[in-house]
């Protein structure tokens, strides 16, 4: 019998999965950010969680780090749980001792079944979410990183919120979902300007480096002028610079529906696209973590 070599699509998939499966030198944090609403942050965070969960042995947590009521929990399976990050915050004192077990902390999350990752939901009351300070964020992250080595932060739209800025300070890799529209471009440029300002005022180059080596996920789903979109893409490539990675995400009905996502039912083209995106994210986070222990 003749054993055929893998085709280009299968070979690319194998390479991406191999990159996803690499062991990180320490727990890493991925920040999914865009100050514009409706630009695809939560669907991207969920798809990344499912991709890392199903394609690797990483312990993966997707945290809805939104200062208002986030949408990640609406896309995720509830697992019969109503607990949120504020419940975890209130229990932190009892979870700080050495004898705490993984199950004690995971009880505050929502496991995603065969997608093999967990979701830490934001609270449905924005007033309670706004209670999360920089210190609260750091304490929660320190706790969850004892049991999950990959944390994906789905962030809100307020880039001066304490928990947004705290996420920025610990991010190993920035992922920016966006539509190629005028609104999408303006929101991204606003964030880039803020990161440049933070670099200038603090002298810390990490803020500029985060966007310069970002993974930009170009999200479909909004109609527009194709020629204008191509021009906009070229402008963004110049603004971000040569180290940034731009990847097109295909239209996936489940991610666009706004309802619970079953990743096992995602279209093969979507699964392959997010393998490519996750590989770029893993490669960037791995490189940063090695040089920033």
Tab-separated table of C-alpha atoms in Angstrom:
chain	number	residue	atom	x	y	z
A	1	UNK	CA	0.000	0.000	0.000
A	2	UNK	CA	1.130	3.535	-0.757
A	3	UNK	CA	1.227	5.930	2.180
A	4	UNK	CA	0.499	9.414	0.935
A	5	UNK	CA	2.290	12.391	2.416
A	6	UNK	CA	0.097	14.946	4.210
A	7	UNK	CA	-1.286	17.721	2.054
A	8	UNK	CA	-0.490	21.388	2.600
A	9	UNK	CA	-3.494	21.964	4.862
A	10	UNK	CA	-2.765	18.956	7.051
A	11	UNK	CA	0.955	19.739	7.195
A	12	UNK	CA	0.231	23.308	8.279
A	13	UNK	CA	-2.199	22.063	10.918
A	14	UNK	CA	0.393	19.662	12.319
A	15	UNK	CA	2.973	22.438	12.514
A	16	UNK	CA	0.556	24.781	14.284
A	17	UNK	CA	-0.489	22.116	16.789
A	18	UNK	CA	3.147	21.315	17.502
A	19	UNK	CA	3.737	24.990	18.345
A	20	UNK	CA	0.621	25.111	20.537
A	21	UNK	CA	1.830	22.096	22.503
A	22	UNK	CA	5.202	23.558	23.480
A	23	UNK	CA	5.770	23.832	27.223
A	24	UNK	CA	5.954	27.380	28.536
A	25	UNK	CA	8.883	28.212	30.850
A	26	UNK	CA	6.419	29.649	33.398
A	27	UNK	CA	2.691	30.434	33.630
A	28	UNK	CA	1.777	32.875	30.856
A	29	UNK	CA	-0.976	35.416	30.367
A	30	UNK	CA	-2.650	36.342	27.081
A	31	UNK	CA	-4.511	39.653	26.885
A	32	UNK	CA	-7.318	39.952	24.330
A	33	UNK	CA	-7.960	43.674	23.980
A	34	UNK	CA	-9.651	46.307	21.850
A	35	UNK	CA	-11.390	49.369	23.359
A	36	UNK	CA	-14.113	49.203	20.720
A	37	UNK	CA	-17.272	47.289	21.560
A	38	UNK	CA	-18.401	44.486	19.282
A	39	UNK	CA	-14.956	43.932	17.765
A	40	UNK	CA	-14.808	40.214	18.610
A	41	UNK	CA	-12.915	40.074	21.904
A	42	UNK	CA	-15.084	37.484	23.680
A	43	UNK	CA	-15.486	35.144	20.668
A	44	UNK	CA	-11.716	35.306	20.116
A	45	UNK	CA	-10.970	34.581	23.778
A	46	UNK	CA	-13.353	31.630	23.774
A	47	UNK	CA	-11.982	30.238	20.506
A	48	UNK	CA	-8.419	30.530	21.823
A	49	UNK	CA	-9.417	28.791	25.064
A	50	UNK	CA	-11.024	25.939	23.140
A	51	UNK	CA	-8.096	25.631	20.730
A	52	UNK	CA	-5.447	25.506	23.443
A	53	UNK	CA	-7.697	23.232	25.490
A	54	UNK	CA	-8.288	20.664	22.759
A	55	UNK	CA	-4.904	20.809	21.062
A	56	UNK	CA	-2.536	20.807	24.034
A	57	UNK	CA	-2.024	19.613	27.577
A	58	UNK	CA	-1.986	23.163	28.921
A	59	UNK	CA	-4.293	23.910	31.854
A	60	UNK	CA	-6.274	26.791	30.321
A	61	UNK	CA	-8.391	29.439	32.031
A	62	UNK	CA	-10.311	32.146	30.157
A	63	UNK	CA	-11.037	35.014	32.557
A	64	UNK	CA	-13.677	37.615	31.722
A	65	UNK	CA	-11.694	40.548	33.119
A	66	UNK	CA	-14.352	43.095	32.221
A	67	UNK	CA	-15.091	46.100	34.431
A	68	UNK	CA	-18.756	45.808	33.423
A	69	UNK	CA	-20.857	42.733	32.721
A	70	UNK	CA	-18.802	40.816	30.157
A	71	UNK	CA	-20.112	38.567	27.388
A	72	UNK	CA	-17.714	35.638	27.684
A	73	UNK	CA	-20.018	33.782	30.086
A	74	UNK	CA	-22.885	34.117	27.595
A	75	UNK	CA	-20.842	32.239	24.982
A	76	UNK	CA	-19.510	29.646	27.415
A	77	UNK	CA	-21.276	26.638	28.878
A	78	UNK	CA	-22.528	27.375	32.383
A	79	UNK	CA	-21.590	23.940	33.794
A	80	UNK	CA	-24.458	24.526	36.208
A	81	UNK	CA	-22.483	27.239	38.004
A	82	UNK	CA	-23.481	30.814	38.824
A	83	UNK	CA	-20.229	31.702	40.567
A	84	UNK	CA	-18.184	34.605	39.264
A	85	UNK	CA	-14.844	36.309	39.790
A	86	UNK	CA	-16.286	38.390	42.633
A	87	UNK	CA	-17.188	35.192	44.494
A	88	UNK	CA	-13.590	34.039	44.030
A	89	UNK	CA	-12.318	37.414	45.221
A	90	UNK	CA	-14.398	37.184	48.393
A	91	UNK	CA	-13.024	33.684	49.076
A	92	UNK	CA	-9.350	34.480	48.420
A	93	UNK	CA	-8.361	34.593	52.080
A	94	UNK	CA	-9.530	31.006	52.548
A	95	UNK	CA	-7.707	29.932	49.364
A	96	UNK	CA	-4.299	31.387	50.181
A	97	UNK	CA	-2.865	28.643	52.373
A	98	UNK	CA	-0.555	25.901	51.094
A	99	UNK	CA	-3.111	23.126	51.517
A	100	UNK	CA	-5.575	24.504	48.971
A	101	UNK	CA	-6.447	21.955	46.289
A	102	UNK	CA	-7.083	22.576	42.603
A	103	UNK	CA	-10.731	21.667	43.034
A	104	UNK	CA	-11.161	24.320	45.724
A	105	UNK	CA	-10.319	27.047	43.202
A	106	UNK	CA	-11.840	25.414	40.122
A	107	UNK	CA	-15.193	25.339	41.913
A	108	UNK	CA	-15.419	29.076	41.131
A	109	UNK	CA	-15.075	28.509	37.382
A	110	UNK	CA	-17.190	26.971	34.630
A	111	UNK	CA	-15.632	23.970	32.936
A	112	UNK	CA	-16.180	23.756	29.180
A	113	UNK	CA	-16.539	20.002	28.824
A	114	UNK	CA	-14.783	18.480	25.833
A	115	UNK	CA	-13.222	21.855	25.004
A	116	UNK	CA	-11.055	21.218	28.080
A	117	UNK	CA	-10.724	24.713	29.466
A	118	UNK	CA	-12.429	26.700	32.201
A	119	UNK	CA	-14.097	30.115	32.285
A	120	UNK	CA	-13.926	32.577	35.163
A	121	UNK	CA	-17.000	34.723	34.576
A	122	UNK	CA	-17.494	38.406	35.344
A	123	UNK	CA	-20.319	39.339	37.685
A	124	UNK	CA	-23.702	40.322	36.241
A	125	UNK	CA	-23.696	43.446	38.435
A	126	UNK	CA	-21.304	46.068	36.965
A	127	UNK	CA	-21.051	47.791	40.350
A	128	UNK	CA	-19.480	44.664	41.848
A	129	UNK	CA	-17.093	44.258	38.916
A	130	UNK	CA	-15.855	47.831	39.366
A	131	UNK	CA	-14.677	46.824	42.838
A	132	UNK	CA	-11.783	44.861	41.308
A	133	UNK	CA	-8.662	46.947	41.863
A	134	UNK	CA	-5.113	46.388	40.654
A	135	UNK	CA	-4.376	44.648	43.937
A	136	UNK	CA	-7.474	42.450	43.601
A	137	UNK	CA	-6.463	41.526	40.060
A	138	UNK	CA	-2.946	40.580	41.145
A	139	UNK	CA	-4.231	38.443	44.015
A	140	UNK	CA	-6.691	36.605	41.787
A	141	UNK	CA	-4.065	36.002	39.101
A	142	UNK	CA	-1.565	34.709	41.647
A	143	UNK	CA	-4.189	32.247	42.914
A	144	UNK	CA	-5.338	30.926	39.545
A	145	UNK	CA	-1.810	30.585	38.182
A	146	UNK	CA	-1.132	27.977	40.841
A	147	UNK	CA	-3.459	25.649	38.923
A	148	UNK	CA	-3.636	26.999	35.348
A	149	UNK	CA	-0.470	27.661	33.349
A	150	UNK	CA	-2.232	29.573	30.558
A	151	UNK	CA	-4.603	32.429	31.409
A	152	UNK	CA	-6.504	34.196	28.635
A	153	UNK	CA	-7.850	37.597	29.671
A	154	UNK	CA	-10.957	38.830	27.862
A	155	UNK	CA	-10.914	42.559	28.634
A	156	UNK	CA	-13.480	45.363	28.576
A	157	UNK	CA	-13.683	48.638	26.681
A	158	UNK	CA	-12.418	50.993	29.390
A	159	UNK	CA	-8.650	51.239	28.959
A	160	UNK	CA	-8.188	53.281	32.131
A	161	UNK	CA	-10.035	50.802	34.370
A	162	UNK	CA	-7.726	49.459	37.101
A	163	UNK	CA	-8.215	45.809	36.093
A	164	UNK	CA	-7.521	46.635	32.400
A	165	UNK	CA	-4.275	48.404	33.270
A	166	UNK	CA	-3.311	45.604	35.657
A	167	UNK	CA	-3.785	43.088	32.838
A	168	UNK	CA	-1.556	45.189	30.612
A	169	UNK	CA	1.251	45.027	33.159
A	170	UNK	CA	1.335	41.210	33.229
A	171	UNK	CA	0.462	40.328	29.637
A	172	UNK	CA	2.965	38.107	27.854
A	173	UNK	CA	1.163	38.425	24.536
A	174	UNK	CA	-1.380	40.904	23.210
A	175	UNK	CA	-4.153	39.695	20.892
A	176	UNK	CA	-6.180	42.380	19.109
A	177	UNK	CA	-9.399	41.295	17.377
A	178	UNK	CA	-10.847	43.893	15.003
A	179	UNK	CA	-13.105	44.487	12.024
A	180	UNK	CA	-11.537	46.203	9.032
A	181	UNK	CA	-13.854	49.193	9.322
A	182	UNK	CA	-13.338	52.821	10.199
A	183	UNK	CA	-14.678	52.204	13.694
A	184	UNK	CA	-12.417	49.192	14.165
A	185	UNK	CA	-9.373	51.097	12.995
A	186	UNK	CA	-10.094	54.097	15.233
A	187	UNK	CA	-10.445	51.951	18.361
A	188	UNK	CA	-7.170	50.155	17.669
A	189	UNK	CA	-5.311	53.391	16.960
A	190	UNK	CA	-6.673	54.783	20.226
A	191	UNK	CA	-5.188	51.843	22.122
A	192	UNK	CA	-1.854	52.134	20.315
A	193	UNK	CA	-1.685	55.824	21.214
A	194	UNK	CA	-2.340	54.973	24.853
A	195	UNK	CA	0.411	52.349	24.874
A	196	UNK	CA	2.826	54.815	23.290
A	197	UNK	CA	1.898	57.382	25.958
A	198	UNK	CA	2.450	54.838	28.734
A	199	UNK	CA	5.861	54.016	27.259
A	200	UNK	CA	6.795	57.695	27.138
A	201	UNK	CA	5.565	58.533	30.662
A	202	UNK	CA	6.908	55.436	32.428
A	203	UNK	CA	9.997	54.712	30.365
A	204	UNK	CA	8.833	51.090	30.215
A	205	UNK	CA	9.231	49.753	26.678
A	206	UNK	CA	6.958	46.761	27.317
A	207	UNK	CA	3.833	48.758	26.414
A	208	UNK	CA	5.093	49.623	22.935
A	209	UNK	CA	6.547	46.145	22.498
A	210	UNK	CA	3.168	44.589	23.304
A	211	UNK	CA	1.474	46.134	20.289
A	212	UNK	CA	4.514	45.942	18.036
A	213	UNK	CA	4.526	42.140	18.372
A	214	UNK	CA	0.755	41.729	18.745
A	215	UNK	CA	-1.320	39.071	17.024
A	216	UNK	CA	-4.050	40.975	15.173
A	217	UNK	CA	-7.105	38.844	14.403
A	218	UNK	CA	-9.090	40.278	11.505
A	219	UNK	CA	-12.674	39.366	12.326
A	220	UNK	CA	-15.304	38.955	9.581
A	221	UNK	CA	-19.000	39.670	9.798
A	222	UNK	CA	-19.397	43.299	8.779
A	223	UNK	CA	-19.913	44.390	5.213
A	224	UNK	CA	-17.828	47.192	3.790
A	225	UNK	CA	-15.861	48.338	0.806
A	226	UNK	CA	-13.341	45.607	-0.059
A	227	UNK	CA	-10.859	48.062	-1.587
A	228	UNK	CA	-11.049	50.332	1.469
A	229	UNK	CA	-10.478	47.303	3.714
A	230	UNK	CA	-7.327	46.360	1.783
A	231	UNK	CA	-5.998	49.910	2.089
A	232	UNK	CA	-6.792	49.918	5.802
A	233	UNK	CA	-5.001	46.617	6.292
A	234	UNK	CA	-1.905	48.002	4.581
A	235	UNK	CA	-1.993	51.080	6.808
A	236	UNK	CA	-2.262	48.946	9.937
A	237	UNK	CA	0.656	46.747	8.892
A	238	UNK	CA	2.795	49.870	8.573
A	239	UNK	CA	1.620	51.255	11.923
A	240	UNK	CA	2.217	48.046	13.861
A	241	UNK	CA	5.529	47.269	12.179
A	242	UNK	CA	7.131	44.062	10.918
A	243	UNK	CA	6.947	42.090	14.169
A	244	UNK	CA	3.151	42.056	14.392
A	245	UNK	CA	1.185	39.130	12.967
A	246	UNK	CA	-2.043	39.622	11.015
A	247	UNK	CA	-4.333	36.609	10.605
A	248	UNK	CA	-7.788	36.464	9.027
A	249	UNK	CA	-10.469	34.609	10.983
A	250	UNK	CA	-13.232	32.998	8.889
A	251	UNK	CA	-16.909	33.582	9.549
A	252	UNK	CA	-18.118	31.089	12.137
A	253	UNK	CA	-21.908	31.052	12.721
A	254	UNK	CA	-21.521	29.880	16.313
A	255	UNK	CA	-19.176	32.716	17.290
A	256	UNK	CA	-21.420	35.254	15.579
A	257	UNK	CA	-24.634	33.996	17.185
A	258	UNK	CA	-24.019	35.423	20.652
A	259	UNK	CA	-25.267	32.196	22.222
A	260	UNK	CA	-23.525	29.214	23.828
A	261	UNK	CA	-20.706	27.822	21.681
A	262	UNK	CA	-20.001	24.122	21.227
A	263	UNK	CA	-16.492	24.090	19.765
A	264	UNK	CA	-16.913	20.491	18.628
A	265	UNK	CA	-19.460	21.817	16.126
A	266	UNK	CA	-17.192	24.545	14.733
A	267	UNK	CA	-16.475	24.309	11.006
A	268	UNK	CA	-13.136	22.698	10.061
A	269	UNK	CA	-11.977	25.916	8.385
A	270	UNK	CA	-12.587	27.762	11.671
A	271	UNK	CA	-10.729	25.147	13.699
A	272	UNK	CA	-7.712	25.352	11.369
A	273	UNK	CA	-7.722	29.156	11.405
A	274	UNK	CA	-7.666	29.282	15.183
A	275	UNK	CA	-4.911	26.678	15.287
A	276	UNK	CA	-2.875	29.160	13.243
A	277	UNK	CA	-3.863	32.052	15.511
A	278	UNK	CA	-3.153	30.067	18.692
A	279	UNK	CA	0.228	28.990	17.312
A	280	UNK	CA	1.206	32.617	16.720
A	281	UNK	CA	0.022	33.495	20.230
A	282	UNK	CA	1.919	30.582	21.794
A	283	UNK	CA	5.085	31.426	19.891
A	284	UNK	CA	4.976	35.073	20.987
A	285	UNK	CA	4.183	34.257	24.629
A	286	UNK	CA	6.871	31.591	24.755
A	287	UNK	CA	9.521	33.918	23.366
A	288	UNK	CA	8.599	36.685	25.813
A	289	UNK	CA	8.430	34.360	28.823
A	290	UNK	CA	11.906	33.005	28.097
A	291	UNK	CA	13.426	36.490	28.155
A	292	UNK	CA	11.245	37.779	31.014
A	293	UNK	CA	11.230	35.060	33.701
